[in-house]
């Protein structure tokens, strides 16, 4: 008897702690998860954009999920410049062919991958974009070339519904 | 201390005090023996308490008129400024009060650094102080977001994006903080809630800070342990109360100057433009009190390492009681430390200036050197100095150097030999 009693008690303690931890976790999770993007935010997942009025060399900016998306109609020079870059020169190597389905149209999130500012058009050392916050330079394909940003500007999911309309998301 | 012996005079007082010893606490606080050589640098604890109360009172009144919604926040702040009776005054006190709070806390921290107040047996006071400082930065940052101007929005974007530097889970954490895919209404409402909560957390920590202080008692300008109560101490009331009150008045003159004559000088004009997620202002700068850390963030060319460097710059302070190996507290008796102390002050000011300038060219270079020196001070100079430095003998008591005695003579001699 005297040998067994402590073991039973230890088992009970351990079981109580375990149930307690699970219980606290089960109550804590809703409190944490309520801060995640809610159903109404997730519902605004796609936007359709009319691009018929964009002439070569111009960029329009549209809002998608609260973030700006750059839609640039690139000139032949810009396409040539983007495609002639060697992969070794890139911090985040990506081919321009993989970033722009239709070489004339570059569709990407206008969000600097450093700390989320909106880079400026036609600025910087690589004829693309320049982020005024901490000095990141992007090329005509939106790839990071110089500065603190670690990645190229992201390409969202998009498709051409017809020649004049792009659906983002 | 007298609280154990304290017996209230009135019958009701005794009856009450036996059930809840509030009168004993009041007696402890008024009689609390304080070193009699405390200088004006010691008045900033009281000034900081005043700052906290000011922020809470003005904050609660502003919250009666402010609307935490992305479509209405900016207008509601303008409504406070133009329509609400004395709204302009309350808001300017609150906005400049944040700056005054940080001004006072920096003086308070640098006083600790000079007189070695963080050393044994006051490590816990110091660490609670660092926690208060961290919460102050969080509260100030979230408060700055509430007017929903351009600087609010982009400051929030940049700072929350710091978390995206964390590998693998960074993106998820940022979306969780935002409650969406960008800084938006859900972000604003939660920031308002937390901005309202944090001052009360700070208040709780202030109680612990003072409680922990009352265990060993105040450090003092010569940094020696003193007997309490003794010839070296005076009661807190009225001696320290009147000194604190005078210093507070002087501080309030500075405070009032900003509120009435230059209420926007510490802010940014861009924050009077409503938040626009499509356009980033040309030059994003945090408030002046965060600039040194901002300079450290920008001086590292790698995103993750930059964030780590910035956080370490703050957290390294918590380890200070163990990084400083010298047993002598006050810089008065540490001739070398005194010089390094002033170099550190200059270094932090330089970092602050570089944080306000664009991150390029010479500014960036100086910022990098200053960042390197900041860490060098805490990680190399302080630990080594404790072993290498030849300190000046400390007096045995506060009265001894004044009334004369052998130690005083030795001190004078030592100073002479150091001068040679």
Short mmCIF file of N, CA, C and O in Angstrom, two decimals, chain A residues 31-38 41-42 61-63 65-70 91 111-120 130 132-135 147-150, chain B residues 153-154 157-159 161-162 164 171-172 175-184 186 190 277-284 294 297-298 300-303 307 359:
data_model
loop_
_atom_site.label_atom_id
_atom_site.label_comp_id
_atom_site.label_asym_id
_atom_site.label_seq_id
_atom_site.Cartn_x
_atom_site.Cartn_y
_atom_site.Cartn_z
N UNK A 31 -8.88 32.91 -28.87
CA UNK A 31 -8.43 34.28 -28.56
C UNK A 31 -7.32 34.73 -29.50
O UNK A 31 -7.21 35.91 -29.83
N UNK A 32 -6.48 33.78 -29.91
CA UNK A 32 -5.37 34.10 -30.82
C UNK A 32 -5.89 34.19 -32.26
O UNK A 32 -5.60 35.13 -32.99
N UNK A 33 -6.71 33.19 -32.63
CA UNK A 33 -7.15 33.09 -34.03
C UNK A 33 -8.09 34.23 -34.42
O UNK A 33 -8.17 34.57 -35.60
N UNK A 34 -8.77 34.82 -33.46
CA UNK A 34 -9.69 35.93 -33.82
C UNK A 34 -8.95 37.09 -34.47
O UNK A 34 -9.55 37.90 -35.16
N UNK A 35 -7.62 37.13 -34.25
CA UNK A 35 -6.85 38.23 -34.85
C UNK A 35 -6.48 37.95 -36.31
O UNK A 35 -6.06 38.85 -37.02
N UNK A 36 -6.60 36.72 -36.77
CA UNK A 36 -6.25 36.39 -38.16
C UNK A 36 -7.27 37.02 -39.13
O UNK A 36 -8.37 37.39 -38.71
N UNK A 37 -6.89 37.15 -40.42
CA UNK A 37 -7.80 37.74 -41.40
C UNK A 37 -9.18 37.07 -41.35
O UNK A 37 -9.27 35.83 -41.37
N UNK A 38 -10.24 37.87 -41.25
CA UNK A 38 -11.57 37.29 -41.08
C UNK A 38 -12.21 36.97 -42.42
O UNK A 38 -11.64 37.23 -43.48
N UNK A 41 -12.59 39.79 -44.96
CA UNK A 41 -11.32 40.19 -45.58
C UNK A 41 -10.93 39.19 -46.65
O UNK A 41 -10.53 39.54 -47.76
N UNK A 42 -11.09 37.89 -46.32
CA UNK A 42 -10.72 36.85 -47.29
C UNK A 42 -11.62 36.89 -48.52
O UNK A 42 -11.20 36.51 -49.61
N UNK A 61 -1.81 51.71 -61.15
CA UNK A 61 -1.76 51.07 -59.84
C UNK A 61 -3.18 50.82 -59.37
O UNK A 61 -4.00 51.73 -59.37
N UNK A 62 -3.47 49.57 -59.04
CA UNK A 62 -4.81 49.25 -58.53
C UNK A 62 -4.68 48.64 -57.14
O UNK A 62 -3.63 48.12 -56.78
N UNK A 63 -5.76 48.72 -56.38
CA UNK A 63 -5.72 48.19 -55.03
C UNK A 63 -6.30 46.78 -55.02
O UNK A 63 -7.40 46.54 -55.51
N UNK A 65 -6.62 43.54 -52.21
CA UNK A 65 -6.42 43.12 -50.83
C UNK A 65 -5.72 44.21 -50.01
O UNK A 65 -4.84 43.92 -49.20
N UNK A 66 -6.08 45.45 -50.27
CA UNK A 66 -5.49 46.56 -49.52
C UNK A 66 -4.08 46.91 -49.91
O UNK A 66 -3.46 47.78 -49.32
N UNK A 67 -3.56 46.20 -50.93
CA UNK A 67 -2.20 46.49 -51.37
C UNK A 67 -2.20 46.96 -52.80
O UNK A 67 -3.03 46.52 -53.60
N UNK A 68 -1.26 47.85 -53.15
CA UNK A 68 -1.20 48.30 -54.54
C UNK A 68 -0.63 47.22 -55.45
O UNK A 68 0.30 46.51 -55.06
N UNK A 69 -1.22 47.10 -56.64
CA UNK A 69 -0.66 46.21 -57.66
C UNK A 69 -0.26 47.09 -58.84
O UNK A 69 -1.06 47.92 -59.30
N UNK A 70 0.99 46.95 -59.28
CA UNK A 70 1.46 47.70 -60.45
C UNK A 70 1.13 46.90 -61.70
O UNK A 70 1.46 45.71 -61.78
N UNK A 91 20.19 39.00 -57.02
CA UNK A 91 20.16 38.59 -55.61
C UNK A 91 19.14 37.48 -55.42
O UNK A 91 19.30 36.57 -54.62
N UNK A 111 4.79 46.31 -53.65
CA UNK A 111 5.15 46.34 -52.24
C UNK A 111 6.61 45.93 -52.11
O UNK A 111 6.99 44.85 -52.54
N UNK A 112 7.42 46.81 -51.55
CA UNK A 112 8.83 46.49 -51.37
C UNK A 112 8.97 45.33 -50.41
O UNK A 112 8.31 45.28 -49.36
N UNK A 113 9.80 44.37 -50.74
CA UNK A 113 9.93 43.16 -49.91
C UNK A 113 10.78 43.40 -48.68
O UNK A 113 10.97 42.50 -47.88
N UNK A 114 11.29 44.61 -48.54
CA UNK A 114 12.02 44.92 -47.31
C UNK A 114 11.01 45.13 -46.18
O UNK A 114 10.76 44.22 -45.41
N UNK A 115 10.38 46.32 -46.14
CA UNK A 115 9.44 46.57 -45.06
C UNK A 115 8.10 47.10 -45.53
O UNK A 115 7.37 47.75 -44.79
N UNK A 116 7.77 46.80 -46.80
CA UNK A 116 6.39 47.01 -47.23
C UNK A 116 6.01 48.39 -47.76
O UNK A 116 4.83 48.67 -47.89
N UNK A 117 6.98 49.24 -48.06
CA UNK A 117 6.62 50.53 -48.66
C UNK A 117 6.26 50.33 -50.13
O UNK A 117 6.50 49.28 -50.70
N UNK A 118 5.69 51.38 -50.75
CA UNK A 118 5.36 51.34 -52.17
C UNK A 118 6.50 52.00 -52.94
O UNK A 118 6.74 53.20 -52.79
N UNK A 119 7.23 51.23 -53.77
CA UNK A 119 8.33 51.82 -54.53
C UNK A 119 7.83 52.80 -55.59
O UNK A 119 6.68 52.74 -56.02
N UNK A 120 8.70 53.72 -56.00
CA UNK A 120 8.35 54.73 -56.99
C UNK A 120 8.70 54.27 -58.40
O UNK A 120 9.74 53.65 -58.62
N UNK A 130 12.21 52.34 -57.37
CA UNK A 130 13.10 52.68 -56.26
C UNK A 130 12.24 52.87 -55.02
O UNK A 130 11.23 53.57 -55.06
N UNK A 132 11.64 54.51 -51.57
CA UNK A 132 12.18 55.68 -50.88
C UNK A 132 12.47 55.43 -49.39
O UNK A 132 13.18 56.20 -48.77
N UNK A 133 11.90 54.33 -48.85
CA UNK A 133 12.04 54.14 -47.41
C UNK A 133 13.46 53.79 -47.01
O UNK A 133 14.06 54.42 -46.17
N UNK A 134 14.00 52.74 -47.62
CA UNK A 134 15.33 52.30 -47.22
C UNK A 134 16.25 52.04 -48.40
O UNK A 134 17.22 51.31 -48.29
N UNK A 135 15.87 52.58 -49.55
CA UNK A 135 16.78 52.59 -50.69
C UNK A 135 16.99 51.27 -51.42
O UNK A 135 18.12 50.92 -51.72
N UNK A 147 20.26 47.20 -52.48
CA UNK A 147 19.54 47.67 -51.29
C UNK A 147 19.16 46.53 -50.37
O UNK A 147 19.50 45.38 -50.62
N UNK A 148 18.46 46.84 -49.26
CA UNK A 148 18.23 45.85 -48.21
C UNK A 148 17.14 44.81 -48.49
O UNK A 148 17.06 43.83 -47.78
N UNK A 149 16.28 45.03 -49.49
CA UNK A 149 15.19 44.08 -49.73
C UNK A 149 15.76 42.72 -50.12
O UNK A 149 16.71 42.65 -50.90
N UNK A 150 15.21 41.63 -49.59
CA UNK A 150 15.76 40.31 -49.87
C UNK A 150 15.23 39.68 -51.16
O UNK A 150 15.90 38.86 -51.77
N UNK B 153 0.08 55.41 -41.09
CA UNK B 153 -0.14 54.22 -41.91
C UNK B 153 1.19 53.57 -42.31
O UNK B 153 1.38 52.37 -42.16
N UNK B 154 2.11 54.39 -42.79
CA UNK B 154 3.35 53.82 -43.31
C UNK B 154 4.32 53.44 -42.20
O UNK B 154 5.10 52.49 -42.34
N UNK B 157 3.04 50.13 -41.27
CA UNK B 157 3.42 49.14 -42.28
C UNK B 157 4.87 48.70 -42.09
O UNK B 157 5.18 47.51 -42.07
N UNK B 158 5.76 49.68 -41.95
CA UNK B 158 7.19 49.37 -41.85
C UNK B 158 7.48 48.58 -40.57
O UNK B 158 8.18 47.56 -40.60
N UNK B 159 6.92 49.01 -39.46
CA UNK B 159 7.26 48.36 -38.19
C UNK B 159 6.67 46.94 -38.11
O UNK B 159 7.34 46.00 -37.69
N UNK B 161 6.07 45.07 -40.57
CA UNK B 161 6.81 44.25 -41.53
C UNK B 161 8.13 43.76 -40.98
O UNK B 161 8.75 42.86 -41.56
N UNK B 162 8.59 44.34 -39.87
CA UNK B 162 9.83 43.83 -39.26
C UNK B 162 9.68 42.35 -38.93
O UNK B 162 10.62 41.57 -39.02
N UNK B 164 8.11 40.18 -40.61
CA UNK B 164 8.18 39.32 -41.80
C UNK B 164 9.61 38.83 -42.03
O UNK B 164 9.84 37.96 -42.86
N UNK B 171 5.57 35.71 -42.54
CA UNK B 171 4.42 36.17 -43.32
C UNK B 171 3.10 35.95 -42.56
O UNK B 171 2.26 36.84 -42.46
N UNK B 172 2.97 34.75 -41.97
CA UNK B 172 1.76 34.42 -41.21
C UNK B 172 1.59 35.32 -40.01
O UNK B 172 0.48 35.76 -39.70
N UNK B 175 0.38 38.79 -41.16
CA UNK B 175 -1.06 38.78 -41.48
C UNK B 175 -1.91 38.69 -40.23
O UNK B 175 -3.00 39.27 -40.15
N UNK B 176 -1.40 37.96 -39.24
CA UNK B 176 -2.11 37.84 -37.96
C UNK B 176 -2.14 39.19 -37.24
O UNK B 176 -3.17 39.60 -36.71
N UNK B 177 -0.99 39.89 -37.25
CA UNK B 177 -0.94 41.21 -36.61
C UNK B 177 -1.88 42.19 -37.29
O UNK B 177 -2.54 42.99 -36.64
N UNK B 178 -1.94 42.12 -38.63
CA UNK B 178 -2.76 43.05 -39.40
C UNK B 178 -4.24 42.68 -39.35
O UNK B 178 -5.09 43.53 -39.48
N UNK B 179 -4.53 41.38 -39.22
CA UNK B 179 -5.90 40.93 -39.38
C UNK B 179 -6.34 41.07 -40.82
O UNK B 179 -7.51 41.34 -41.11
N UNK B 180 -5.39 40.91 -41.75
CA UNK B 180 -5.69 41.05 -43.17
C UNK B 180 -4.41 40.93 -43.96
O UNK B 180 -3.43 40.37 -43.47
N UNK B 181 -4.40 41.49 -45.17
CA UNK B 181 -3.23 41.37 -46.03
C UNK B 181 -2.49 42.69 -46.14
O UNK B 181 -1.53 42.82 -46.89
N UNK B 182 -2.96 43.67 -45.40
CA UNK B 182 -2.26 44.95 -45.32
C UNK B 182 -2.74 45.64 -44.04
O UNK B 182 -3.68 45.18 -43.41
N UNK B 183 -2.08 46.75 -43.69
CA UNK B 183 -2.55 47.55 -42.55
C UNK B 183 -3.90 48.14 -42.94
O UNK B 183 -4.02 48.79 -43.98
N UNK B 184 -4.93 47.85 -42.17
CA UNK B 184 -6.28 48.30 -42.53
C UNK B 184 -7.12 48.43 -41.27
O UNK B 184 -6.58 48.40 -40.17
N UNK B 186 -8.98 46.43 -39.41
CA UNK B 186 -8.77 45.53 -38.25
C UNK B 186 -7.50 45.88 -37.47
O UNK B 186 -7.46 45.74 -36.25
N UNK B 190 -7.44 47.07 -33.33
CA UNK B 190 -6.68 46.35 -32.30
C UNK B 190 -5.57 47.24 -31.72
O UNK B 190 -5.27 47.14 -30.54
N UNK B 277 -3.04 54.00 -48.91
CA UNK B 277 -2.24 52.78 -49.12
C UNK B 277 -1.55 52.73 -50.48
O UNK B 277 -0.73 51.85 -50.71
N UNK B 278 -1.87 53.69 -51.38
CA UNK B 278 -1.27 53.65 -52.72
C UNK B 278 0.02 54.45 -52.80
O UNK B 278 0.79 54.27 -53.73
N UNK B 279 0.25 55.37 -51.86
CA UNK B 279 1.41 56.26 -51.96
C UNK B 279 2.19 56.27 -50.66
O UNK B 279 1.65 56.55 -49.60
N UNK B 280 3.48 55.96 -50.76
CA UNK B 280 4.34 56.05 -49.59
C UNK B 280 4.98 57.44 -49.57
O UNK B 280 5.47 57.89 -50.59
N UNK B 281 4.97 58.11 -48.41
CA UNK B 281 5.66 59.41 -48.34
C UNK B 281 7.13 59.26 -48.72
O UNK B 281 7.72 58.19 -48.50
N UNK B 282 7.70 60.33 -49.28
CA UNK B 282 9.05 60.24 -49.81
C UNK B 282 10.08 59.86 -48.74
O UNK B 282 11.06 59.20 -49.01
N UNK B 283 9.83 60.27 -47.51
CA UNK B 283 10.85 60.08 -46.49
C UNK B 283 10.17 59.66 -45.20
O UNK B 283 9.58 60.48 -44.52
N UNK B 284 10.20 58.36 -44.90
CA UNK B 284 9.55 57.88 -43.68
C UNK B 284 10.54 57.93 -42.53
O UNK B 284 11.63 57.37 -42.60
N UNK B 294 16.30 53.01 -35.11
CA UNK B 294 16.00 53.01 -36.53
C UNK B 294 17.31 53.06 -37.32
O UNK B 294 17.47 52.37 -38.33
N UNK B 297 18.84 49.66 -37.31
CA UNK B 297 18.12 48.79 -38.26
C UNK B 297 18.63 49.02 -39.68
O UNK B 297 18.89 48.07 -40.42
N UNK B 298 18.79 50.29 -40.05
CA UNK B 298 19.15 50.60 -41.43
C UNK B 298 20.62 50.40 -41.73
O UNK B 298 21.02 50.32 -42.89
N UNK B 300 22.39 47.86 -41.13
CA UNK B 300 22.71 46.49 -41.53
C UNK B 300 22.05 46.22 -42.87
O UNK B 300 20.83 46.37 -43.00
N UNK B 301 22.83 45.82 -43.89
CA UNK B 301 22.24 45.68 -45.22
C UNK B 301 21.33 44.45 -45.37
O UNK B 301 20.63 44.33 -46.36
N UNK B 302 21.32 43.54 -44.40
CA UNK B 302 20.48 42.35 -44.50
C UNK B 302 19.22 42.53 -43.67
O UNK B 302 19.27 43.05 -42.55
N UNK B 303 18.07 42.11 -44.21
CA UNK B 303 16.79 42.38 -43.56
C UNK B 303 16.69 41.73 -42.19
O UNK B 303 16.46 42.39 -41.17
N UNK B 307 16.98 43.53 -38.32
CA UNK B 307 15.95 43.45 -37.28
C UNK B 307 16.56 42.90 -35.98
O UNK B 307 16.30 43.40 -34.89
N UNK B 359 19.18 57.08 -45.77
CA UNK B 359 20.14 55.99 -45.59
C UNK B 359 21.03 55.86 -46.82
O UNK B 359 20.85 54.97 -47.65
#
